Coordinates of C-alpha atoms (C1' of nucleotides) in Angstrom, one line a residue:
Chain A
M13 CA 11.3 4.2 11.2
R14 CA 10.4 0.5 11.1
V15 CA 12.3 -1.9 8.9
L16 CA 11.8 -5.6 8.3
V17 CA 14.9 -7.4 7.1
V18 CA 14.2 -10.7 5.3
E19 CA 17.6 -12.4 4.9
D20 CA 18.5 -16.1 5.4
E21 CA 22.2 -15.6 5.7
R22 CA 22.4 -15.3 9.5
R23 CA 25.6 -13.4 9.8
L24 CA 24.5 -10.8 7.3
A25 CA 21.1 -10.5 8.9
L26 CA 22.7 -10.0 12.3
A27 CA 25.0 -7.4 11.0
L28 CA 22.2 -5.5 9.3
Q29 CA 20.1 -5.7 12.5
H30 CA 22.9 -4.2 14.6
G31 CA 24.0 -1.6 12.0
L32 CA 20.5 -0.4 11.2
T33 CA 19.5 -0.3 14.8
S34 CA 22.4 2.0 15.6
E35 CA 21.3 4.2 12.7
G36 CA 18.1 4.7 14.5
F37 CA 15.9 2.3 12.7
T38 CA 13.6 -0.1 14.5
V39 CA 14.6 -3.4 13.0
D40 CA 12.9 -6.8 12.9
V41 CA 14.6 -9.8 11.2
V42 CA 13.2 -13.0 9.8
H43 CA 15.1 -15.6 7.8
D44 CA 12.7 -17.0 5.2
G45 CA 10.2 -15.9 2.7
L46 CA 7.1 -17.2 4.3
S47 CA 7.8 -15.6 7.7
G48 CA 8.7 -12.4 5.8
L49 CA 5.4 -12.4 4.1
A50 CA 3.5 -13.1 7.3
R51 CA 5.3 -10.5 9.3
A52 CA 5.0 -7.9 6.6
T53 CA 1.3 -8.5 6.5
D54 CA 0.7 -8.4 10.2
H55 CA 2.9 -5.4 11.1
A56 CA 3.2 -1.9 9.7
Y57 CA 6.7 -1.4 8.4
D58 CA 8.0 1.5 6.5
V59 CA 10.5 -0.4 4.5
I60 CA 11.3 -4.1 3.8
V61 CA 14.9 -5.2 3.0
L62 CA 14.3 -8.3 1.0
D63 CA 16.9 -10.8 -0.1
I64 CA 16.0 -12.5 -3.4
M65 CA 17.5 -15.9 -2.7
L66 CA 15.4 -17.2 0.2
P67 CA 14.3 -20.6 1.4
G68 CA 10.6 -21.4 1.1
L69 CA 9.4 -18.5 -0.9
N70 CA 11.9 -16.4 -2.9
G71 CA 12.1 -12.6 -2.8
Y72 CA 10.2 -12.1 -6.1
R73 CA 7.3 -14.1 -4.8
V74 CA 7.2 -12.3 -1.5
C75 CA 7.3 -9.0 -3.3
S76 CA 4.6 -9.7 -5.8
R77 CA 2.3 -11.2 -3.2
L78 CA 2.7 -8.2 -1.0
R79 CA 1.8 -6.0 -3.9
A80 CA -1.0 -8.2 -4.9
S81 CA -2.4 -7.8 -1.4
G82 CA -2.4 -4.1 -1.8
S83 CA 0.6 -3.2 0.3
D84 CA 2.5 -0.1 -0.6
V85 CA 5.3 -0.6 1.8
G86 CA 8.8 0.4 0.5
I87 CA 10.7 -2.7 -0.8
L88 CA 14.4 -2.8 -1.3
M89 CA 15.7 -6.0 -2.9
L90 CA 19.1 -7.5 -2.3
T91 CA 20.4 -9.2 -5.5
A92 CA 23.4 -11.5 -5.7
K93 CA 26.0 -10.2 -8.1
D94 CA 26.2 -13.5 -10.0
G95 CA 23.6 -12.3 -12.4
E96 CA 21.3 -15.2 -11.9
W97 CA 18.8 -12.8 -10.5
D98 CA 17.5 -10.0 -12.6
E99 CA 17.2 -6.4 -11.4
A100 CA 14.6 -5.7 -14.1
E101 CA 12.5 -8.5 -12.8
A102 CA 12.8 -7.2 -9.3
L103 CA 11.4 -3.9 -10.4
D104 CA 8.7 -5.7 -12.4
T105 CA 7.4 -7.5 -9.3
G106 CA 7.0 -4.2 -7.6
A107 CA 10.2 -3.5 -5.8
D108 CA 11.1 0.1 -5.3
D109 CA 14.8 -0.3 -5.3
Y110 CA 17.5 -2.9 -5.4
L111 CA 21.1 -3.3 -4.3
S112 CA 23.6 -5.8 -5.5
K113 CA 25.6 -7.8 -3.1
P114 CA 28.1 -7.1 -1.8
F115 CA 26.9 -3.6 -1.0
S116 CA 28.1 -0.8 1.1
F117 CA 26.3 -0.3 4.4
V118 CA 26.4 3.5 3.9
V119 CA 24.7 3.1 0.5
L120 CA 22.1 0.9 2.0
V121 CA 21.3 3.4 4.7
A122 CA 21.1 6.2 2.2
R123 CA 18.8 4.2 -0.1
L124 CA 16.6 3.3 2.8
N125 CA 16.3 6.9 3.9
A126 CA 15.5 7.9 0.3
L127 CA 12.9 5.2 0.1
A128 CA 11.3 6.2 3.3
R129 CA 11.1 9.8 2.3
R130 CA 9.4 8.8 -0.9
I131 CA 7.0 6.5 0.7
G132 CA 6.2 9.1 3.2
S133 CA 5.5 11.6 0.5
R134 CA 3.3 9.1 -1.3
A135 CA 1.0 8.9 1.8
P136 CA -2.2 10.8 1.4
R137 CA -1.7 14.4 2.5
R138 CA -5.3 14.9 3.4
T139 CA -7.8 12.7 5.1
V140 CA -11.5 13.7 5.1
L141 CA -13.8 12.0 7.6
G142 CA -17.2 13.6 7.4
D143 CA -16.6 17.3 8.5
L144 CA -13.3 16.5 10.0
V145 CA -10.3 17.2 7.8
V146 CA -6.8 16.2 8.7
D147 CA -4.2 17.8 6.4
S148 CA -0.8 16.2 7.0
A149 CA 1.1 18.6 4.6
A150 CA -0.2 21.8 6.1
R151 CA -0.3 20.2 9.6
T152 CA -3.8 21.5 10.2
C153 CA -7.0 20.0 11.4
T154 CA -10.4 21.5 10.7
R155 CA -13.8 20.5 12.0
A156 CA -16.9 21.8 10.3
G157 CA -14.8 24.5 8.6
T158 CA -13.2 25.7 11.8
T159 CA -9.5 25.3 12.1
V160 CA -8.7 23.6 15.4
P161 CA -5.2 24.4 16.8
L162 CA -3.4 21.3 18.0
T163 CA -0.1 20.8 19.8
P164 CA 2.5 18.7 18.0
R165 CA 1.8 15.6 20.0
E166 CA -2.0 15.9 19.5
F167 CA -1.6 16.4 15.8
A168 CA 0.8 13.4 15.5
L169 CA -1.7 11.3 17.4
L170 CA -4.7 12.4 15.3
D171 CA -2.7 12.0 12.2
H172 CA -1.8 8.4 13.1
L173 CA -5.4 7.6 13.9
A174 CA -6.6 9.2 10.7
R175 CA -4.3 7.2 8.6
R176 CA -6.0 4.1 10.0
A177 CA -9.4 5.6 10.2
G178 CA -12.1 3.0 11.2
E179 CA -9.5 0.6 12.6
A180 CA -8.8 0.1 16.3
V181 CA -5.2 1.1 17.1
S182 CA -3.6 -0.2 20.3
K183 CA -2.0 2.1 22.8
R184 CA 1.1 0.0 22.4
E185 CA 1.3 0.8 18.7
I186 CA 0.5 4.4 19.3
L187 CA 3.4 4.7 21.7
D188 CA 5.7 3.0 19.2
Q189 CA 4.6 5.2 16.3
V190 CA 3.7 8.5 17.7
W191 CA 6.2 8.5 20.6
D192 CA 9.5 6.8 19.8
S193 CA 9.2 5.3 23.2
G194 CA 10.6 2.0 24.5
P195 CA 8.7 -0.9 26.0
D196 CA 8.5 0.7 29.4
S197 CA 6.5 3.7 28.4
D198 CA 3.2 4.5 30.1
P199 CA -0.1 4.0 28.3
N200 CA -1.6 6.7 30.5
T201 CA 0.4 9.2 28.5
V202 CA -1.7 8.2 25.5
E203 CA -4.9 8.4 27.5
V204 CA -4.1 12.0 28.6
H205 CA -3.5 13.1 25.0
I206 CA -6.6 11.3 23.7
S207 CA -8.5 13.2 26.4
A208 CA -7.0 16.5 25.2
L209 CA -7.8 15.7 21.6
R210 CA -11.4 14.9 22.4
R211 CA -11.7 18.2 24.2
K212 CA -10.6 20.0 21.1
I213 CA -12.1 18.2 18.1
D214 CA -15.1 16.4 19.6
T215 CA -16.6 18.0 22.7
P216 CA -17.0 21.6 21.3
F217 CA -18.8 20.1 18.3
G218 CA -20.9 17.6 20.1
R219 CA -19.3 14.7 18.3
A220 CA -17.5 11.5 19.2
A221 CA -15.0 10.8 16.5
V222 CA -12.3 9.5 18.9
Q223 CA -13.8 6.2 20.2
T224 CA -12.5 4.0 22.9
V225 CA -12.3 0.3 22.1
R226 CA -12.0 -1.2 25.5
G227 CA -9.0 -3.5 25.8
A228 CA -7.9 -2.8 22.2
G229 CA -7.1 0.9 22.0
Y230 CA -8.8 3.7 20.1
R231 CA -10.5 4.2 16.8
L232 CA -11.2 7.3 14.7
A233 CA -14.6 7.0 13.3
A234 CA -14.5 6.9 9.5
D235 CA -17.4 9.3 9.2
G236 CA -16.0 11.8 11.6
G237 CA -18.1 10.9 14.6
Chain B
M551 CA 3.7 16.2 -14.3
R552 CA 3.6 14.7 -17.7
V553 CA 6.2 12.1 -18.7
L554 CA 6.7 10.4 -22.1
V555 CA 8.5 7.0 -21.9
V556 CA 10.2 5.9 -25.1
E557 CA 11.3 2.3 -24.5
D558 CA 11.1 -0.7 -26.8
E559 CA 11.6 -3.3 -24.1
R560 CA 7.9 -4.0 -23.3
R561 CA 8.4 -5.4 -19.8
L562 CA 10.5 -2.5 -18.6
A563 CA 8.2 0.0 -20.3
L564 CA 5.3 -1.4 -18.5
A565 CA 7.1 -1.4 -15.2
L566 CA 8.0 2.2 -15.7
Q567 CA 4.5 3.1 -16.6
H568 CA 3.1 1.5 -13.4
G569 CA 5.8 2.8 -11.1
L570 CA 5.8 6.3 -12.4
T571 CA 2.0 6.5 -12.4
S572 CA 1.9 5.4 -8.7
E573 CA 4.4 8.2 -8.0
G574 CA 1.9 10.7 -9.4
F575 CA 3.3 11.3 -12.8
T576 CA 1.0 11.2 -15.9
V577 CA 2.7 8.7 -18.1
D578 CA 2.5 7.9 -21.8
V579 CA 4.5 5.1 -23.4
V580 CA 5.6 4.5 -27.0
H581 CA 7.9 1.8 -28.2
D582 CA 10.0 3.2 -31.0
G583 CA 11.9 6.3 -32.0
L584 CA 9.6 7.6 -34.7
S585 CA 6.5 7.4 -32.5
G586 CA 8.5 9.0 -29.7
L587 CA 9.5 12.0 -31.9
A588 CA 5.9 12.3 -33.2
R589 CA 4.3 12.2 -29.7
A590 CA 6.9 14.6 -28.2
T591 CA 6.2 17.1 -31.0
D592 CA 2.5 16.9 -30.7
H593 CA 2.1 16.9 -26.9
A594 CA 3.4 19.1 -24.1
Y595 CA 5.5 16.9 -21.9
D596 CA 7.6 18.0 -19.0
V597 CA 10.1 15.2 -19.3
I598 CA 10.9 12.5 -21.7
V599 CA 12.6 9.2 -20.6
L600 CA 14.4 8.1 -23.8
D601 CA 16.0 4.8 -24.3
I602 CA 19.0 5.0 -26.7
M603 CA 18.7 1.6 -28.3
L604 CA 15.4 1.9 -30.2
P605 CA 14.1 0.5 -33.4
G606 CA 13.5 2.9 -36.2
L607 CA 15.2 6.0 -34.9
N608 CA 17.7 5.7 -32.1
G609 CA 17.6 7.9 -29.0
Y610 CA 20.4 10.2 -30.1
R611 CA 18.5 11.1 -33.2
V612 CA 15.2 11.6 -31.5
C613 CA 17.0 13.9 -29.0
S614 CA 18.9 16.0 -31.5
R615 CA 15.8 16.3 -33.8
L616 CA 13.7 17.5 -30.8
R617 CA 16.3 20.1 -29.9
A618 CA 16.7 21.1 -33.5
S619 CA 13.0 21.8 -33.6
G620 CA 13.4 24.1 -30.7
S621 CA 12.0 22.0 -27.9
D622 CA 13.3 22.5 -24.4
V623 CA 11.5 19.6 -22.8
G624 CA 13.6 17.8 -20.2
I625 CA 15.3 14.7 -21.6
L626 CA 16.6 11.8 -19.6
M627 CA 18.4 9.1 -21.6
L628 CA 18.7 5.5 -20.7
T629 CA 22.0 4.0 -21.7
A630 CA 22.8 0.3 -21.7
K631 CA 25.7 -0.5 -19.5
D632 CA 27.6 -2.4 -22.2
G633 CA 29.4 0.7 -23.2
E634 CA 28.3 0.6 -26.8
W635 CA 26.5 3.8 -26.1
D636 CA 28.2 6.9 -24.9
E637 CA 26.9 9.0 -22.1
A638 CA 28.9 12.0 -23.3
E639 CA 27.3 11.8 -26.7
A640 CA 23.9 11.7 -25.0
L641 CA 24.6 14.9 -23.3
D642 CA 26.1 16.3 -26.5
T643 CA 22.9 15.8 -28.4
G644 CA 21.0 17.8 -25.9
A645 CA 20.0 15.4 -23.2
D646 CA 19.7 16.9 -19.7
D647 CA 20.6 13.7 -17.9
Y648 CA 21.3 10.0 -18.4
L649 CA 21.0 6.8 -16.4
S650 CA 22.8 3.5 -17.1
K651 CA 20.8 0.3 -17.2
P652 CA 20.1 -1.4 -15.0
F653 CA 19.0 1.5 -12.9
S654 CA 17.3 1.9 -9.6
F655 CA 13.7 3.1 -9.8
V656 CA 14.3 5.3 -6.8
V657 CA 17.2 7.0 -8.6
L658 CA 15.1 7.4 -11.7
V659 CA 12.3 9.1 -9.8
A660 CA 14.8 11.4 -8.0
R661 CA 16.4 12.4 -11.3
L662 CA 13.1 13.0 -13.0
N663 CA 12.0 15.2 -10.1
A664 CA 15.3 17.1 -10.2
L665 CA 15.0 17.5 -13.9
A666 CA 11.4 18.7 -13.7
R667 CA 12.4 21.2 -11.0
R668 CA 15.2 22.4 -13.2
I669 CA 13.0 22.8 -16.2
G670 CA 10.2 24.3 -14.2
S671 CA 12.5 26.9 -12.7
R672 CA 13.6 28.0 -16.2
A673 CA 10.2 29.7 -16.4
P674 CA 9.7 32.9 -14.6
R675 CA 7.7 32.4 -11.4
R676 CA 5.4 34.5 -9.5
T677 CA 3.5 33.5 -6.4
V678 CA 0.5 35.6 -5.4
L679 CA -0.8 35.1 -1.8
G680 CA -3.4 37.7 -1.1
D681 CA -1.7 41.0 -1.3
L682 CA 1.7 39.4 -0.9
V683 CA 3.5 38.9 -4.2
V684 CA 6.8 36.9 -4.5
D685 CA 8.5 37.2 -7.9
S686 CA 11.2 34.7 -8.1
A687 CA 12.5 35.9 -11.5
A688 CA 12.7 39.5 -10.5
R689 CA 13.7 38.6 -6.9
T690 CA 11.3 41.1 -5.6
C691 CA 8.6 41.0 -2.9
T692 CA 5.7 43.4 -2.7
R693 CA 3.1 43.7 0.1
A694 CA -0.1 45.6 -0.6
G695 CA 1.6 47.3 -3.6
T696 CA 4.7 48.3 -1.6
T697 CA 8.0 46.8 -2.6
V698 CA 9.7 45.3 0.4
P699 CA 13.5 45.2 0.2
L700 CA 14.9 41.9 1.4
T701 CA 18.4 40.6 1.8
P702 CA 19.4 37.7 -0.4
R703 CA 18.9 35.1 2.4
E704 CA 15.6 36.5 3.4
F705 CA 14.4 36.4 -0.1
A706 CA 15.6 32.8 -0.7
L707 CA 13.8 31.8 2.5
L708 CA 10.6 33.6 1.5
D709 CA 10.8 32.1 -2.0
H710 CA 11.2 28.6 -0.6
L711 CA 8.2 29.0 1.7
A712 CA 6.2 30.6 -1.1
R713 CA 6.8 27.6 -3.4
R714 CA 5.2 25.4 -0.8
A715 CA 2.6 27.9 0.4
G716 CA 0.1 26.5 2.8
E717 CA 2.4 23.6 3.7
A718 CA 4.4 23.2 6.9
V719 CA 8.1 23.2 6.0
S720 CA 10.6 21.9 8.5
K721 CA 13.7 23.9 9.6
R722 CA 15.7 20.9 8.5
E723 CA 14.4 21.1 5.0
I724 CA 14.8 24.9 4.9
L725 CA 18.5 24.4 6.0
D726 CA 19.0 21.9 3.3
Q727 CA 17.3 23.9 0.5
V728 CA 17.9 27.5 1.3
W729 CA 21.3 27.0 3.0
D730 CA 23.4 24.2 1.5
S731 CA 24.3 23.3 5.0
G732 CA 25.4 19.9 6.4
P733 CA 23.6 18.0 9.0
D734 CA 25.2 19.8 11.9
S735 CA 23.8 23.2 11.0
D736 CA 21.9 25.3 13.5
P737 CA 18.1 25.6 13.3
N738 CA 18.4 28.9 15.2
T739 CA 19.9 30.4 12.1
V740 CA 16.5 29.8 10.4
E741 CA 14.7 31.3 13.4
V742 CA 16.7 34.5 13.2
H743 CA 16.0 34.9 9.6
I744 CA 12.3 34.1 10.0
S745 CA 12.2 36.8 12.7
A746 CA 13.8 39.3 10.3
L747 CA 11.4 38.3 7.6
R748 CA 8.4 38.9 9.8
R749 CA 9.7 42.3 10.8
K750 CA 9.7 43.2 7.1
I751 CA 6.7 41.6 5.5
D752 CA 4.3 41.1 8.4
T753 CA 4.7 43.4 11.4
P754 CA 4.6 46.7 9.5
F755 CA 1.4 45.6 7.7
G756 CA -0.3 44.1 10.8
R757 CA -0.3 40.6 9.1
A758 CA 0.9 37.2 10.0
A759 CA 1.7 35.3 6.8
V760 CA 4.7 33.6 8.3
Q761 CA 3.3 31.1 10.8
T762 CA 5.1 29.0 13.3
V763 CA 4.1 25.4 13.3
R764 CA 5.4 24.3 16.6
G765 CA 7.5 21.1 16.4
A766 CA 7.2 21.1 12.6
G767 CA 8.6 24.2 11.2
Y768 CA 7.0 27.2 9.4
R769 CA 4.2 27.8 7.0
L770 CA 3.5 30.6 4.7
A771 CA -0.3 31.3 4.8
A772 CA -1.8 30.6 1.4
D773 CA -3.9 33.8 1.7
G774 CA -1.0 36.0 2.6
G775 CA -1.8 36.2 6.3
Chain C
dG1104 C1' -25.5 -5.7 42.9
dC1105 C1' -20.5 -6.3 43.8
dC1106 C1' -15.8 -6.2 42.6
dC1107 C1' -12.0 -5.8 39.7
dT1108 C1' -10.0 -3.9 35.7
dT1109 C1' -9.6 -0.4 32.5
dG1110 C1' -10.0 4.2 31.2
dC1111 C1' -10.6 9.4 32.2
dT1112 C1' -9.1 13.8 33.8
dG1113 C1' -7.5 17.9 36.6
dA1114 C1' -3.3 19.6 38.6
dA1115 C1' 1.6 20.5 39.0
dG1116 C1' 6.2 20.5 38.0
dA1117 C1' 9.7 19.8 34.6
dT1118 C1' 11.1 20.4 30.1
dC1119 C1' 11.5 22.3 25.6
dA1120 C1' 10.9 25.0 21.4
dG1121 C1' 11.0 29.2 19.6
dC1122 C1' 11.9 34.4 19.8
dT1123 C1' 14.9 38.2 20.0
dG1124 C1' 18.6 41.6 21.0
dA1125 C1' 23.4 42.0 20.7
dA1126 C1' 28.1 41.0 19.2
dG1127 C1' 31.4 39.9 16.1
dA1128 C1' 33.0 38.0 11.7
dG1129 C1' 32.8 38.3 6.7
dC1130 C1' 32.0 40.3 2.4
dT1131 C1' 31.7 44.2 -1.0
dG1132 C1' 32.3 48.3 -3.2
dA1133 C1' 34.2 52.9 -2.9
Chain D
dT792 C1' 41.6 50.6 3.9
dC793 C1' 37.2 51.7 5.5
dA794 C1' 32.2 51.9 5.9
dG795 C1' 28.1 49.6 5.5
dC796 C1' 25.5 45.7 5.1
dT797 C1' 24.7 40.9 6.0
dC798 C1' 25.1 36.6 8.2
dT799 C1' 25.8 33.6 12.1
dT800 C1' 26.3 32.6 16.9
dC801 C1' 25.1 33.1 21.6
dA802 C1' 22.4 33.5 25.7
dG803 C1' 18.5 34.8 28.2
dC804 C1' 13.7 34.8 28.3
dT805 C1' 8.9 33.3 27.7
dG806 C1' 5.1 30.6 27.2
dA807 C1' 3.7 26.4 25.4
dT808 C1' 3.8 21.6 26.0
dC809 C1' 4.7 17.0 28.0
dT810 C1' 4.6 13.7 31.6
dT811 C1' 3.4 12.0 36.0
dC812 C1' 0.4 11.3 39.6
dA813 C1' -3.7 10.4 42.1
dG814 C1' -8.4 10.0 42.5
dC815 C1' -12.6 9.1 40.2
dA816 C1' -15.8 6.9 36.7
dA817 C1' -17.3 3.3 33.8
dG818 C1' -17.6 -1.6 32.0
dG819 C1' -18.0 -6.3 32.4
dG820 C1' -18.0 -10.8 34.6
dC821 C1' -20.0 -13.2 38.3

DNA sequence: GCCCTTGCTGAAGATCAGCTGAAGAGCTGA
DNA sequence: TCAGCTCTTCAGCTGATCTTCAGCAAGGGC
C-alpha cells in the first residue's frame, strides 16, 4: 500500500515515515502543500496523510484541489488540537477521515487500513473493454463470453492494466504494484507474464488487447483489442 | 441502501449527502424534525442518520415517535459533544447507535454498514443458487431437494460464502467473519472445513459449487456449481 | 542495410498453495 | 463418567505456479 505523507514538521514526518514503513506501507514524504499536490497528482497513492497547517498551500486547499481534479485517493487529515482548524471543514473539502494531534500511532495505522479497505471496495468491481470483461470481485476474466482461467499473478497483472485501460503502464510500476518487489527486481519477469497473458486472452481469440509500448511499458486497449 | 439524513446544519448535511452518495448509498436529506418524521413514515429507508439538536421536533422525539408507530428502521443518532445531549437517552428512545460530533466520516460509514447488516439480518434470508438452497433463518441447506446435514461451523462457512455468492472471498476474511479469530489464526482450518463442506454438498451430487480461487480464497458458484 | 537496444518466449528447477487423512482435545447430553 | 460428535492441528503429498536463463526476434537510429 502506497502512502504519501504531507507534513512540514520534520521530526514528525520522519517518525511517520519510519513507523509506517515498518508497518508494511510504502511511504513517500514531502514537506509542503505544493509539493504534496504535485506528487499526489503524478503518482498513484492509495492514501494521503495530510497535515492541515502547511507552508505554501494549506491542507484544505490541497484536498479540495485534488478532489476538483477528480482524484478519489483516500485522504486522512491531521488537525491540530487547538481548534483553529475545523474538522467539519476538513470533511467538507473532501477528506475521508481526520485525526487530531497529538494522535496515537496505533490509531493512525488502524485508520489508514480502514481507509484503504474502503477505497479498495470503492474501486470498480468490473471493467468491460469490448468483449473482454475483468471482474475484480469474482476474480474472473471472460473473453467473448468464455471464462479464461488465469493464475493469480496473471490476474493481478491484468487487473492492474484494466484499471488503467488505455494508458501505458511502465514495467517499473507494474513491478511495484503487482509484485511487492524492491528496486532490484527483473523487468523480464513482467515480460514473461505478459507473454503468458497474451497466450490466454489474446492469441486464441485473434485479438491484441495487450499492447507493447516500446520503451514505456504496456497498455491494455480500451476497446478490448 | 437507502439513507435518510436529518440534519439542520446545511454544510454538514451537504457533506454527508456527497460523501455517502459516493459510498454507494442512496441519500435523502431533510433539515428539521417534522420533515424527518414525515419522510421516514412515507418512505422505506434502511437507516436514518438523525441529529439530536433539530428545529421543530428534536431527535429524541422523532426517534420515539417512529418507534411508537412500529417502525424498525435503523436509527443512528448524532450527538453534540458538549454533553447537553445524552447518549444513553438516545439509546433509550430506540436509537440503534449514536455518534458524537465531530465524528470521522470513516467511522460513520462503518457504523452505517454495521447497522444495515444488523437490520438486514433481522429478516429471514434464503439464498437460492441453482438447486442449492441455503436458508440462514432455518439454518438448513438443501441440494436438489435433499436436506444436507451440516455441522455449525460448516453451515456458518457456507452461509458466509452464500451471502457473497459469485465473489471470491479470502481465507483471511472467512477467518475474521466465520471464526472470530485473531490475526495469528491458521488458514488451514478454513481449508479443512472447505474440504468437509465439499464432501457433503458437492461430491455426492457430482457438483463443484465450492470453487478454489488460487491465491485469493474461495468462491461459491452463483449457479450452484 | 547494419548494429544496438528492447522485447519475446520455451524450458527447467525451485517454490508454494492447497488438499486430505489422522490424531487428539474439547464439548454436550445421557 | 462416558460416548459421540465436532473442531483444530499436523504433516505429507501433489500439482500448479513463479522465476531465471538463454537464445532469438523485432524496432529504430544511423
